[in-house]
Amino acid sequence: MKDMKPFIVEIVFGIILIGVSFFVKNDYYSTMVFSMGFGLIAASVAQMIRITYWKNPKRQEAYEAKKQEAHINSVDERKQYLRMKAGHITYQIMTLLLLILSLILALIRVDVWVIAMIFLLFVVQWVIGIIVYRILEKKM
């Protein structure tokens, strides 16, 4: 039951969002709030089903093996390196994509605020990358 407590809270919050959606006057926002509530409930129920499935005594051995494998993967140095390398490559790809997207949007004459927002995302990503690098450099 202790594992289920956060999901029960999320279900209650989802029900509250669905209830609030009926009082919102604008259809666009009403639908958005309703969808968020429904999505939160559905995700929480799916996680509760998953927990119940793996807590079944018939699956206890397979569950323990799965947990042991996840623990080994989390402390394995090679896997840690691969995760860091994947994050680095993803960072580089997203930086390049944001720059290319802002250039394409500028060429097709999209509103200036859209181009500025995409370019600011690039700048924020770049700055966060530098900050995280400096923090990790000091820790290691």
CSV table of C-alpha atoms in Angstrom, one decimal:
chain,number,residue,atom,x,y,z
A,1,MET,CA,0.0,0.0,0.0
A,2,LYS,CA,2.9,2.3,0.7
A,3,ASP,CA,3.9,2.0,-3.0
A,4,MET,CA,0.4,3.0,-4.1
A,5,LYS,CA,0.1,6.2,-2.0
A,6,PRO,CA,1.6,8.6,-4.5
A,7,PHE,CA,-0.6,7.2,-7.3
A,8,ILE,CA,-3.8,7.5,-5.1
A,9,VAL,CA,-2.9,11.2,-4.5
A,10,GLU,CA,-2.4,11.6,-8.3
A,11,ILE,CA,-5.8,10.0,-9.0
A,12,VAL,CA,-7.5,12.4,-6.5
A,13,PHE,CA,-5.7,15.3,-8.1
A,14,GLY,CA,-6.9,14.1,-11.6
A,15,ILE,CA,-10.5,13.9,-10.3
A,16,ILE,CA,-10.1,17.5,-9.0
A,17,LEU,CA,-8.8,18.6,-12.4
A,18,ILE,CA,-11.8,16.9,-14.2
A,19,GLY,CA,-14.2,18.6,-11.7
A,20,VAL,CA,-12.5,22.0,-12.3
A,21,SER,CA,-12.8,21.5,-16.1
A,22,PHE,CA,-16.6,21.7,-15.8
A,23,PHE,CA,-16.5,25.1,-14.3
A,24,VAL,CA,-14.1,26.6,-16.9
A,25,LYS,CA,-16.0,28.8,-19.3
A,26,ASN,CA,-13.6,28.6,-22.3
A,27,ASP,CA,-14.0,25.4,-24.3
A,28,TYR,CA,-10.3,25.3,-25.2
A,29,TYR,CA,-9.0,25.5,-21.6
A,30,SER,CA,-11.8,23.3,-20.3
A,31,THR,CA,-10.8,20.5,-22.7
A,32,MET,CA,-7.2,21.0,-21.8
A,33,VAL,CA,-7.8,20.7,-18.0
A,34,PHE,CA,-10.1,17.7,-18.5
A,35,SER,CA,-7.5,16.0,-20.6
A,36,MET,CA,-4.8,16.6,-18.1
A,37,GLY,CA,-7.0,15.1,-15.3
A,38,PHE,CA,-7.9,12.1,-17.4
A,39,GLY,CA,-4.3,11.5,-18.4
A,40,LEU,CA,-3.1,11.8,-14.8
A,41,ILE,CA,-5.8,9.2,-13.7
A,42,ALA,CA,-5.0,6.8,-16.5
A,43,ALA,CA,-1.2,7.0,-15.9
A,44,SER,CA,-1.7,6.4,-12.2
A,45,VAL,CA,-4.0,3.5,-12.7
A,46,ALA,CA,-1.6,1.9,-15.2
A,47,GLN,CA,1.3,2.2,-12.6
A,48,MET,CA,-0.9,0.7,-9.9
A,49,ILE,CA,-1.7,-2.2,-12.1
A,50,ARG,CA,2.0,-2.7,-12.9
A,51,ILE,CA,2.8,-2.6,-9.2
A,52,THR,CA,0.1,-5.1,-8.4
A,53,TYR,CA,1.2,-7.3,-11.2
A,54,TRP,CA,4.8,-7.5,-10.0
A,55,LYS,CA,3.9,-7.8,-6.3
A,56,ASN,CA,2.0,-11.1,-7.0
A,57,PRO,CA,3.7,-13.9,-5.1
A,58,LYS,CA,3.9,-16.0,-8.4
A,59,ARG,CA,6.1,-13.4,-10.0
A,60,GLN,CA,8.2,-12.6,-7.0
A,61,GLU,CA,11.3,-14.5,-8.3
A,62,ALA,CA,11.1,-12.7,-11.7
A,63,TYR,CA,10.6,-9.4,-10.0
A,64,GLU,CA,13.7,-9.9,-7.8
A,65,ALA,CA,15.7,-10.8,-10.9
A,66,LYS,CA,14.5,-7.7,-12.7
A,67,LYS,CA,15.4,-5.5,-9.7
A,68,GLN,CA,18.8,-7.1,-9.4
A,69,GLU,CA,19.5,-6.6,-13.1
A,70,ALA,CA,18.4,-2.9,-12.9
A,71,HIS,CA,20.7,-2.4,-9.9
A,72,ILE,CA,23.6,-4.0,-11.8
A,73,ASN,CA,22.9,-1.8,-14.8
A,74,SER,CA,22.8,1.3,-12.6
A,75,VAL,CA,26.2,0.8,-11.1
A,76,ASP,CA,28.0,-0.7,-14.1
A,77,GLU,CA,30.7,1.8,-15.2
A,78,ARG,CA,30.3,0.9,-18.9
A,79,LYS,CA,26.6,1.5,-18.8
A,80,GLN,CA,27.1,4.8,-16.9
A,81,TYR,CA,29.6,5.9,-19.6
A,82,LEU,CA,27.1,4.9,-22.4
A,83,ARG,CA,24.3,6.9,-20.7
A,84,MET,CA,26.6,10.0,-20.4
A,85,LYS,CA,27.8,9.6,-24.0
A,86,ALA,CA,24.1,9.3,-25.2
A,87,GLY,CA,23.2,12.4,-23.3
A,88,HIS,CA,26.2,14.3,-24.8
A,89,ILE,CA,25.3,13.3,-28.3
A,90,THR,CA,21.6,14.2,-27.7
A,91,TYR,CA,22.7,17.6,-26.4
A,92,GLN,CA,24.7,18.2,-29.5
A,93,ILE,CA,21.9,17.1,-31.9
A,94,MET,CA,19.3,19.2,-30.1
A,95,THR,CA,21.6,22.3,-30.2
A,96,LEU,CA,22.1,21.9,-33.9
A,97,LEU,CA,18.4,21.2,-34.5
A,98,LEU,CA,17.3,24.3,-32.6
A,99,LEU,CA,19.7,26.5,-34.6
A,100,ILE,CA,18.5,25.0,-37.9
A,101,LEU,CA,14.9,25.3,-36.9
A,102,SER,CA,15.3,29.0,-36.0
A,103,LEU,CA,17.0,29.6,-39.4
A,104,ILE,CA,14.2,27.8,-41.3
A,105,LEU,CA,11.6,29.7,-39.4
A,106,ALA,CA,13.4,33.0,-40.2
A,107,LEU,CA,13.6,32.0,-43.9
A,108,ILE,CA,9.8,31.4,-44.1
A,109,ARG,CA,9.1,34.6,-42.3
A,110,VAL,CA,7.4,33.3,-39.2
A,111,ASP,CA,6.5,35.8,-36.5
A,112,VAL,CA,9.5,37.2,-34.7
A,113,TRP,CA,8.4,36.0,-31.3
A,114,VAL,CA,8.4,32.4,-32.4
A,115,ILE,CA,11.9,32.6,-33.8
A,116,ALA,CA,13.1,34.4,-30.7
A,117,MET,CA,11.6,31.7,-28.5
A,118,ILE,CA,13.3,28.9,-30.4
A,119,PHE,CA,16.6,30.8,-30.3
A,120,LEU,CA,16.2,31.5,-26.6
A,121,LEU,CA,15.7,27.7,-26.1
A,122,PHE,CA,19.1,27.2,-27.8
A,123,VAL,CA,20.8,29.8,-25.6
A,124,VAL,CA,19.2,28.4,-22.4
A,125,GLN,CA,20.3,24.8,-23.4
A,126,TRP,CA,23.8,26.0,-24.1
A,127,VAL,CA,24.1,27.9,-20.8
A,128,ILE,CA,22.7,25.0,-18.8
A,129,GLY,CA,25.2,22.7,-20.5
A,130,ILE,CA,28.1,24.9,-19.5
A,131,ILE,CA,26.8,25.2,-15.9
A,132,VAL,CA,26.3,21.5,-15.6
A,133,TYR,CA,29.8,20.8,-17.0
A,134,ARG,CA,31.4,23.2,-14.5
A,135,ILE,CA,29.5,21.7,-11.6
A,136,LEU,CA,30.5,18.2,-12.6
A,137,GLU,CA,34.1,19.3,-13.2
A,138,LYS,CA,34.3,20.5,-9.6
A,139,LYS,CA,32.7,17.3,-8.2
A,140,MET,CA,35.0,14.9,-10.0
